[in-house]
Amino acid sequence: MGVRHAVVAGGGIGGLTAAVALSRRGWRVTVCERASALTGIGAGIVLAPNALRALESIGLGPAVSAGEPLAGALGLRTPDGAWLSRTGATASRYGVPARAVHRGFLIDALAAALPPGALRLGVSVGGVDEAAEGAVVVRTSAGELRADAVVAADGLRSALRGQLFPRHPGPRYAGETGWRAVLSGAGLPVLPAAETWGSGERFGIVPLADGRVYVYATAAAGPGTRPADHRAELVRRFGAWHDPIPALLERLDRREPGPVTVLHHDFHELAEPLPRFHSGRVALLGDAAHAMTPNLGQGGCQAIEDAVVLAHLLAGGTGVPAALAAYTEARLGRTTRISRRSRRMGDLARLSHPLAVSVRNFAVRATPSAVTTRGLDTLLGWQPPPGPDPAPGPAQASSRSVDIKEEEQQ
């Protein structure tokens, strides 16, 4: 049998990770990305220990290890600056510290690991058709491609998901809108990673590994709400909150070392899980399979997990349909539990009635940090399947084993 060929629809984090993982398992890969350039949207991503282990398992640990990891504990605050909770540092419990990077940095690292000629920019995937002899014909804007397997990593509005599961209701508005920006960290003190909860509003601060600061804000709002001036809206909502939030908001208007882009998006999710993550020789991953709210910071991390599990199963001795059925078995339950958990977290954060907010804050304060930390074990303690190189990398070698049952912790 010759070298098998996989077509990946979508050049985001999940699609690129899948392409790298498959290529290192001996597959020939073609990545079709409809955008004309891989820019990586102007926002940050926290690579939690589960995602870092997944990247390490396919040899990408060194590619994402530049700069400083997230130091110390993570925290939750109130608008006056009081701490509601602080959880322990991830390195001491999971063997590897979380690392926050610009999405563009991660996209560049993944693209650089692709085989030459694998990436086709400006090419969109419109659909797939079964072909004879166990192959798939992929219809693209640049013509047809023949593949042994297709990876649908084409995002929240996945065209391939719509073709494969036409009766699924698709994305649902999650009740919140959000803003994101990456700011210069020059002249700022060392900032702890923290999220502040108000009444139906949140503000998050995440120091990036390169010294910049990723900030985000959310507010309960109706779908399609579009303020005339996003900077003014953020100052109106959060300008009187605790330091350093006002100082960070002032940096939104700076033009040096470069203009700041404020991204604004409504939050959507696949509230109804798909019946499975595959159909024939097509597998869905990332947002195409299980788009979730960002409340746990696991959307991109789960796409990375999907990718390494899928590549591992496709490299086994079974045929493609059997491998993809095993992929559904491995990923559907876990991602559904995480999505639901993220939704519940968002419901808590969105509370706006003063009594409900007071009860919520009291409950968070009263919960011991050890209980909160243990509640993350099934999420962050996940271990990837063996990589193509059986020799452990630095993150694997240093990881402390955590006794975890694959069940959602309440």
Short mmCIF file of C-alpha atoms in Angstrom, two decimals:
data_model
loop_
_atom_site.label_atom_id
_atom_site.label_comp_id
_atom_site.label_asym_id
_atom_site.label_seq_id
_atom_site.Cartn_x
_atom_site.Cartn_y
_atom_site.Cartn_z
CA MET A 1 0.00 0.00 0.00
CA GLY A 2 1.28 3.45 -0.90
CA VAL A 3 1.48 6.48 1.32
CA ARG A 4 -1.98 7.43 2.51
CA HIS A 5 -3.25 10.96 1.87
CA ALA A 6 -5.28 13.13 4.25
CA VAL A 7 -6.93 16.41 3.29
CA VAL A 8 -7.39 18.84 6.16
CA ALA A 9 -10.10 21.47 5.73
CA GLY A 10 -9.04 24.48 7.79
CA GLY A 11 -5.69 25.97 8.74
CA GLY A 12 -6.46 26.93 12.32
CA ILE A 13 -4.87 25.50 15.43
CA GLY A 14 -6.69 22.18 15.28
CA GLY A 15 -6.27 21.62 11.57
CA LEU A 16 -2.57 22.47 11.56
CA THR A 17 -1.91 20.28 14.60
CA ALA A 18 -3.70 17.39 12.91
CA ALA A 19 -1.67 17.89 9.73
CA VAL A 20 1.64 17.93 11.62
CA ALA A 21 0.66 14.90 13.70
CA LEU A 22 -0.44 12.91 10.63
CA SER A 23 2.66 13.82 8.64
CA ARG A 24 4.82 12.56 11.49
CA ARG A 25 2.86 9.31 11.40
CA GLY A 26 3.74 8.77 7.75
CA TRP A 27 0.71 10.32 6.05
CA ARG A 28 0.87 12.74 3.15
CA VAL A 29 -1.16 15.79 4.07
CA THR A 30 -2.79 18.67 2.22
CA VAL A 31 -4.14 21.58 4.26
CA CYS A 32 -6.74 23.74 2.52
CA GLU A 33 -7.18 27.14 4.16
CA ARG A 34 -9.59 29.61 2.62
CA ALA A 35 -7.71 32.68 3.92
CA SER A 36 -4.90 34.05 1.78
CA ALA A 37 -2.47 34.12 4.73
CA LEU A 38 -2.04 32.45 8.10
CA THR A 39 -2.09 35.49 10.32
CA GLY A 40 -3.44 34.15 13.62
CA ILE A 41 -6.08 36.50 15.01
CA GLY A 42 -4.81 39.16 17.37
CA ALA A 43 -5.48 37.38 20.63
CA GLY A 44 -3.83 35.10 23.13
CA ILE A 45 -4.31 31.46 24.00
CA VAL A 46 -3.42 29.67 27.20
CA LEU A 47 -1.80 26.34 26.45
CA ALA A 48 -2.82 24.35 29.50
CA PRO A 49 -0.80 21.30 30.61
CA ASN A 50 -3.07 18.92 28.66
CA ALA A 51 -2.44 20.80 25.40
CA LEU A 52 1.29 21.14 26.06
CA ARG A 53 1.59 17.39 26.62
CA ALA A 54 -0.27 16.78 23.37
CA LEU A 55 2.11 19.06 21.44
CA GLU A 56 5.11 17.46 23.13
CA SER A 57 3.89 14.01 22.10
CA ILE A 58 4.25 14.96 18.42
CA GLY A 59 7.60 16.66 18.88
CA LEU A 60 6.41 20.26 19.09
CA GLY A 61 7.36 20.94 22.69
CA PRO A 62 10.48 22.99 21.83
CA ALA A 63 8.55 25.00 19.23
CA VAL A 64 6.19 26.47 21.85
CA SER A 65 8.53 26.70 24.83
CA ALA A 66 10.04 30.14 24.15
CA GLY A 67 9.52 32.86 26.74
CA GLU A 68 8.16 32.75 30.24
CA PRO A 69 5.43 30.36 31.41
CA LEU A 70 2.50 31.57 33.47
CA ALA A 71 4.00 32.08 36.90
CA GLY A 72 2.42 31.36 40.25
CA ALA A 73 -1.25 30.93 40.96
CA LEU A 74 -4.27 31.85 38.87
CA GLY A 75 -6.89 34.01 40.48
CA LEU A 76 -10.47 35.21 40.54
CA ARG A 77 -11.27 38.72 41.82
CA THR A 78 -14.13 41.17 42.37
CA PRO A 79 -14.24 44.63 40.75
CA ASP A 80 -12.83 46.25 43.91
CA GLY A 81 -9.76 44.01 43.68
CA ALA A 82 -10.57 41.55 46.48
CA TRP A 83 -9.55 37.97 45.78
CA LEU A 84 -12.30 35.38 45.56
CA SER A 85 -9.96 32.46 44.97
CA ARG A 86 -6.43 31.57 43.95
CA THR A 87 -5.50 28.14 42.65
CA GLY A 88 -2.09 26.55 42.87
CA ALA A 89 0.52 26.73 40.14
CA THR A 90 -0.01 24.08 37.47
CA ALA A 91 3.64 23.02 37.25
CA SER A 92 3.73 21.60 40.76
CA ARG A 93 0.67 19.42 40.20
CA TYR A 94 0.86 18.48 36.53
CA GLY A 95 4.60 18.55 35.85
CA VAL A 96 4.44 21.31 33.24
CA PRO A 97 3.42 24.96 33.66
CA ALA A 98 0.68 26.50 31.58
CA ARG A 99 2.00 28.83 28.88
CA ALA A 100 0.14 31.77 27.36
CA VAL A 101 1.16 32.74 23.82
CA HIS A 102 -0.14 34.86 20.99
CA ARG A 103 -2.25 32.79 18.63
CA GLY A 104 -0.15 34.02 15.73
CA PHE A 105 2.96 32.58 17.40
CA LEU A 106 1.32 29.17 17.76
CA ILE A 107 0.00 29.22 14.18
CA ASP A 108 3.48 30.08 12.89
CA ALA A 109 5.08 27.28 14.91
CA LEU A 110 2.60 24.73 13.58
CA ALA A 111 2.89 25.92 9.98
CA ALA A 112 6.69 25.74 10.16
CA ALA A 113 6.42 22.08 11.15
CA LEU A 114 4.39 21.15 8.06
CA PRO A 115 6.07 19.30 5.19
CA PRO A 116 6.95 21.53 2.21
CA GLY A 117 4.02 22.10 -0.10
CA ALA A 118 1.41 20.80 2.33
CA LEU A 119 -0.33 24.14 2.87
CA ARG A 120 -2.64 25.58 0.20
CA LEU A 121 -3.78 29.09 1.02
CA GLY A 122 -6.80 30.72 -0.57
CA VAL A 123 -8.42 27.31 -1.10
CA SER A 124 -11.75 26.49 0.53
CA VAL A 125 -13.41 23.08 0.90
CA GLY A 126 -17.02 22.94 -0.20
CA GLY A 127 -17.91 19.29 0.31
CA VAL A 128 -16.92 15.65 0.05
CA ASP A 129 -18.14 12.70 -1.98
CA GLU A 130 -17.53 9.00 -1.49
CA ALA A 131 -15.47 7.46 -4.27
CA ALA A 132 -14.74 3.93 -5.34
CA GLU A 133 -12.09 1.80 -3.67
CA GLY A 134 -12.45 3.41 -0.26
CA ALA A 135 -11.41 6.93 -1.21
CA VAL A 136 -12.99 10.34 -0.75
CA VAL A 137 -13.25 13.10 -3.35
CA VAL A 138 -12.85 16.52 -1.77
CA ARG A 139 -14.43 19.41 -3.65
CA THR A 140 -12.36 22.56 -3.27
CA SER A 141 -12.33 26.00 -4.86
CA ALA A 142 -9.19 24.93 -6.73
CA GLY A 143 -10.55 21.63 -8.03
CA GLU A 144 -11.02 18.12 -6.70
CA LEU A 145 -8.63 16.24 -4.44
CA ARG A 146 -8.63 12.51 -3.78
CA ALA A 147 -7.95 11.40 -0.21
CA ASP A 148 -7.97 8.36 2.04
CA ALA A 149 -9.27 10.47 4.93
CA VAL A 150 -10.59 14.00 5.45
CA VAL A 151 -10.20 16.09 8.59
CA ALA A 152 -12.93 18.70 8.93
CA ALA A 153 -11.34 21.47 10.98
CA ASP A 154 -13.32 24.24 9.31
CA GLY A 155 -14.57 25.95 12.43
CA LEU A 156 -17.79 27.03 14.08
CA ARG A 157 -19.71 27.39 10.79
CA SER A 158 -18.29 24.16 9.35
CA ALA A 159 -19.52 23.46 5.84
CA LEU A 160 -18.56 19.81 6.18
CA ARG A 161 -20.48 19.41 9.43
CA GLY A 162 -23.50 20.86 7.67
CA GLN A 163 -23.15 18.31 4.87
CA LEU A 164 -22.61 15.32 7.14
CA PHE A 165 -25.21 16.23 9.79
CA PRO A 166 -27.81 18.37 7.99
CA ARG A 167 -30.42 17.96 10.76
CA HIS A 168 -28.16 19.20 13.53
CA PRO A 169 -29.26 22.67 14.72
CA GLY A 170 -25.73 24.06 14.55
CA PRO A 171 -24.28 26.86 16.68
CA ARG A 172 -26.34 28.61 19.34
CA TYR A 173 -25.72 32.06 20.81
CA ALA A 174 -24.36 31.63 24.34
CA GLY A 175 -25.72 34.89 25.79
CA GLU A 176 -22.46 36.85 25.94
CA THR A 177 -20.40 39.14 23.79
CA GLY A 178 -16.66 39.57 24.21
CA TRP A 179 -13.69 41.80 23.45
CA ARG A 180 -10.03 40.78 23.13
CA ALA A 181 -6.77 42.63 22.63
CA VAL A 182 -3.02 42.15 23.03
CA LEU A 183 -1.17 45.05 24.65
CA SER A 184 2.43 46.00 25.21
CA GLY A 185 3.68 45.00 28.64
CA ALA A 186 6.46 47.59 28.65
CA GLY A 187 6.60 49.57 31.88
CA LEU A 188 4.07 47.41 33.68
CA PRO A 189 4.83 45.47 36.86
CA VAL A 190 4.62 41.68 36.79
CA LEU A 191 0.89 40.96 36.51
CA PRO A 192 -0.80 37.87 37.89
CA ALA A 193 -3.08 35.97 35.57
CA ALA A 194 -6.55 36.71 36.87
CA GLU A 195 -10.18 37.09 35.92
CA THR A 196 -12.48 39.61 37.60
CA TRP A 197 -16.20 38.89 37.95
CA GLY A 198 -18.72 41.67 38.28
CA SER A 199 -22.47 41.69 37.66
CA GLY A 200 -22.87 40.06 34.28
CA GLU A 201 -19.41 41.30 33.22
CA ARG A 202 -15.87 39.92 33.35
CA PHE A 203 -12.37 41.20 32.69
CA GLY A 204 -9.37 38.91 32.24
CA ILE A 205 -5.63 39.59 32.32
CA VAL A 206 -3.13 37.02 30.99
CA PRO A 207 0.61 37.80 30.67
CA LEU A 208 1.97 36.28 27.45
CA ALA A 209 5.25 34.42 27.20
CA ASP A 210 6.74 37.19 25.02
CA GLY A 211 6.17 39.95 27.60
CA ARG A 212 2.94 41.32 26.14
CA VAL A 213 -0.41 41.18 27.94
CA TYR A 214 -3.56 39.54 26.63
CA VAL A 215 -6.75 41.13 27.94
CA TYR A 216 -10.34 40.12 27.39
CA ALA A 217 -13.72 41.27 28.59
CA THR A 218 -17.22 39.84 28.40
CA ALA A 219 -20.73 41.12 29.00
CA ALA A 220 -24.18 39.58 28.94
CA ALA A 221 -25.88 41.02 25.87
CA GLY A 222 -28.30 40.22 23.14
CA PRO A 223 -26.92 38.72 19.92
CA GLY A 224 -25.62 41.16 17.38
CA THR A 225 -25.01 43.99 19.86
CA ARG A 226 -22.44 46.30 18.25
CA PRO A 227 -21.20 49.34 20.23
CA ALA A 228 -20.26 52.31 18.06
CA ASP A 229 -16.88 52.61 19.82
CA HIS A 230 -15.47 49.47 21.42
CA ARG A 231 -12.78 51.32 23.36
CA ALA A 232 -15.30 53.74 24.82
CA GLU A 233 -17.61 50.86 25.70
CA LEU A 234 -14.84 49.03 27.55
CA VAL A 235 -13.92 52.16 29.52
CA ARG A 236 -17.58 52.71 30.37
CA ARG A 237 -17.98 49.19 31.67
CA PHE A 238 -14.61 48.54 33.31
CA GLY A 239 -12.84 51.88 33.74
CA ALA A 240 -13.64 52.08 37.48
CA TRP A 241 -12.58 48.51 38.28
CA HIS A 242 -9.46 47.67 40.28
CA ASP A 243 -5.88 48.31 39.14
CA PRO A 244 -4.33 47.56 36.70
CA ILE A 245 -7.51 47.45 34.58
CA PRO A 246 -7.77 51.25 34.04
CA ALA A 247 -4.09 51.42 33.04
CA LEU A 248 -4.55 48.55 30.61
CA LEU A 249 -7.59 50.21 29.06
CA GLU A 250 -5.53 53.38 28.50
CA ARG A 251 -3.16 51.32 26.35
CA LEU A 252 -5.95 50.55 23.91
CA ASP A 253 -5.42 54.03 22.43
CA ARG A 254 -1.64 53.78 22.13
CA ARG A 255 -0.05 53.77 18.71
CA GLU A 256 3.42 52.72 19.84
CA PRO A 257 4.97 50.20 19.46
CA GLY A 258 1.99 49.64 17.16
CA PRO A 259 -1.76 50.23 16.98
CA VAL A 260 -3.90 47.96 19.15
CA THR A 261 -6.63 45.93 17.50
CA VAL A 262 -9.71 45.32 19.62
CA LEU A 263 -11.55 42.19 18.50
CA HIS A 264 -15.25 41.86 19.23
CA HIS A 265 -17.25 38.65 18.84
CA ASP A 266 -20.42 37.12 20.18
CA PHE A 267 -19.99 33.72 21.84
CA HIS A 268 -21.54 30.68 20.19
CA GLU A 269 -21.44 27.00 21.00
CA LEU A 270 -22.70 23.65 19.79
CA ALA A 271 -25.09 23.28 22.71
CA GLU A 272 -26.46 20.02 21.28
CA PRO A 273 -23.62 17.50 20.87
CA LEU A 274 -23.17 15.81 17.54
CA PRO A 275 -24.17 12.13 17.48
CA ARG A 276 -20.60 11.27 16.48
CA PHE A 277 -17.43 12.98 15.28
CA HIS A 278 -17.08 11.01 12.05
CA SER A 279 -18.95 9.87 9.01
CA GLY A 280 -17.35 7.35 6.68
CA ARG A 281 -13.82 8.61 6.07
CA VAL A 282 -14.42 12.15 7.39
CA ALA A 283 -13.55 13.19 10.96
CA LEU A 284 -14.55 16.48 12.57
CA LEU A 285 -12.38 18.17 15.18
CA GLY A 286 -12.14 21.39 17.15
CA ASP A 287 -14.96 23.89 16.76
CA ALA A 288 -16.41 21.94 13.84
CA ALA A 289 -17.03 19.03 16.23
CA HIS A 290 -17.63 20.63 19.63
CA ALA A 291 -17.52 24.43 19.64
CA MET A 292 -17.68 25.49 23.29
CA THR A 293 -17.78 28.70 25.28
CA PRO A 294 -14.39 30.09 26.32
CA ASN A 295 -15.08 29.99 30.06
CA LEU A 296 -12.57 27.20 30.78
CA GLY A 297 -10.06 28.32 28.16
CA GLN A 298 -10.20 24.85 26.59
CA GLY A 299 -11.51 25.38 23.04
CA GLY A 300 -8.09 25.41 21.38
CA CYS A 301 -6.66 22.91 23.87
CA GLN A 302 -9.38 20.38 23.06
CA ALA A 303 -8.76 20.84 19.33
CA ILE A 304 -5.08 20.00 19.95
CA GLU A 305 -6.10 16.91 21.93
CA ASP A 306 -8.44 15.87 19.09
CA ALA A 307 -5.63 16.17 16.57
CA VAL A 308 -3.08 13.98 18.33
CA VAL A 309 -5.67 11.32 19.22
CA LEU A 310 -6.93 11.22 15.63
CA ALA A 311 -3.42 10.88 14.20
CA HIS A 312 -2.57 8.14 16.69
CA LEU A 313 -5.64 6.11 15.74
CA LEU A 314 -5.17 6.60 12.00
CA ALA A 315 -1.61 5.31 12.35
CA GLY A 316 -2.81 2.04 13.83
CA GLY A 317 -3.39 -1.20 12.03
CA THR A 318 -7.13 -0.78 11.51
CA GLY A 319 -8.72 0.72 8.44
CA VAL A 320 -9.77 4.36 8.26
CA PRO A 321 -13.49 3.88 9.07
CA ALA A 322 -12.66 1.78 12.15
CA ALA A 323 -10.04 4.30 13.28
CA LEU A 324 -12.51 7.16 12.98
CA ALA A 325 -15.14 5.23 14.94
CA ALA A 326 -12.53 4.77 17.67
CA TYR A 327 -11.84 8.51 17.49
CA THR A 328 -15.49 9.28 18.21
CA GLU A 329 -15.38 6.84 21.12
CA ALA A 330 -12.27 8.51 22.52
CA ARG A 331 -13.32 12.14 22.14
CA LEU A 332 -17.11 12.60 22.15
CA GLY A 333 -17.69 11.97 25.84
CA ARG A 334 -14.76 14.03 27.09
CA THR A 335 -15.45 17.09 24.96
CA THR A 336 -19.18 16.97 25.76
CA ARG A 337 -18.43 16.99 29.50
CA ILE A 338 -15.97 19.86 29.15
CA SER A 339 -18.40 21.86 27.01
CA ARG A 340 -21.15 21.47 29.59
CA ARG A 341 -18.80 22.40 32.40
CA SER A 342 -17.73 25.51 30.51
CA ARG A 343 -21.37 26.44 29.95
CA ARG A 344 -22.13 26.14 33.68
CA MET A 345 -19.13 28.33 34.48
CA GLY A 346 -20.45 30.95 32.09
CA ASP A 347 -23.88 30.80 33.70
CA LEU A 348 -22.28 31.62 37.07
CA ALA A 349 -20.15 34.42 35.67
CA ARG A 350 -23.16 35.98 33.90
CA LEU A 351 -25.21 36.39 37.08
CA SER A 352 -26.26 40.01 37.49
CA HIS A 353 -28.86 40.20 40.26
CA PRO A 354 -27.10 41.61 43.38
CA LEU A 355 -28.33 38.79 45.64
CA ALA A 356 -27.29 36.09 43.18
CA VAL A 357 -23.86 37.72 42.76
CA SER A 358 -23.39 37.89 46.53
CA VAL A 359 -24.31 34.21 46.98
CA ARG A 360 -22.02 33.21 44.11
CA ASN A 361 -19.08 35.17 45.51
CA PHE A 362 -19.62 33.73 49.00
CA ALA A 363 -19.67 30.19 47.59
CA VAL A 364 -16.46 30.76 45.62
CA ARG A 365 -14.69 32.19 48.69
CA ALA A 366 -15.89 29.32 50.87
CA THR A 367 -14.58 26.63 48.54
CA PRO A 368 -11.10 25.47 49.63
CA SER A 369 -8.44 25.98 46.96
CA ALA A 370 -7.50 22.30 47.23
CA VAL A 371 -11.02 21.35 46.20
CA THR A 372 -10.91 23.75 43.24
CA THR A 373 -7.55 22.38 42.16
CA ARG A 374 -8.64 18.74 42.38
CA GLY A 375 -11.65 19.64 40.28
CA LEU A 376 -9.27 20.43 37.41
CA ASP A 377 -7.51 17.06 37.43
CA THR A 378 -9.68 15.40 34.79
CA LEU A 379 -9.24 18.48 32.62
CA LEU A 380 -5.54 19.31 32.95
CA GLY A 381 -4.18 15.89 33.87
CA TRP A 382 -5.13 14.29 30.55
CA GLN A 383 -2.35 12.23 28.97
CA PRO A 384 -1.87 11.90 25.19
CA PRO A 385 -1.39 8.60 23.40
CA PRO A 386 2.22 7.66 22.58
CA GLY A 387 3.84 9.88 19.97
CA PRO A 388 5.61 8.67 16.83
CA ASP A 389 8.91 8.83 18.73
CA PRO A 390 8.68 6.61 21.83
CA ALA A 391 11.46 8.51 23.58
CA PRO A 392 9.88 10.97 26.06
CA GLY A 393 10.42 14.67 25.52
CA PRO A 394 11.12 17.15 28.31
CA ALA A 395 7.50 17.72 29.25
CA GLN A 396 6.69 14.00 29.29
CA ALA A 397 9.79 13.12 31.25
CA SER A 398 9.04 15.70 33.92
CA SER A 399 5.31 15.14 34.16
CA ARG A 400 4.08 13.91 37.52
CA SER A 401 1.53 11.15 37.24
CA VAL A 402 -1.90 12.24 38.43
CA ASP A 403 -4.41 9.56 39.37
CA ILE A 404 -7.40 10.54 37.24
CA LYS A 405 -10.69 8.92 36.42
CA GLU A 406 -12.17 10.14 33.16
CA GLU A 407 -15.28 11.48 34.80
CA GLU A 408 -16.48 15.04 35.16
CA GLN A 409 -15.89 16.45 38.62
CA GLN A 410 -18.83 18.34 40.04
#
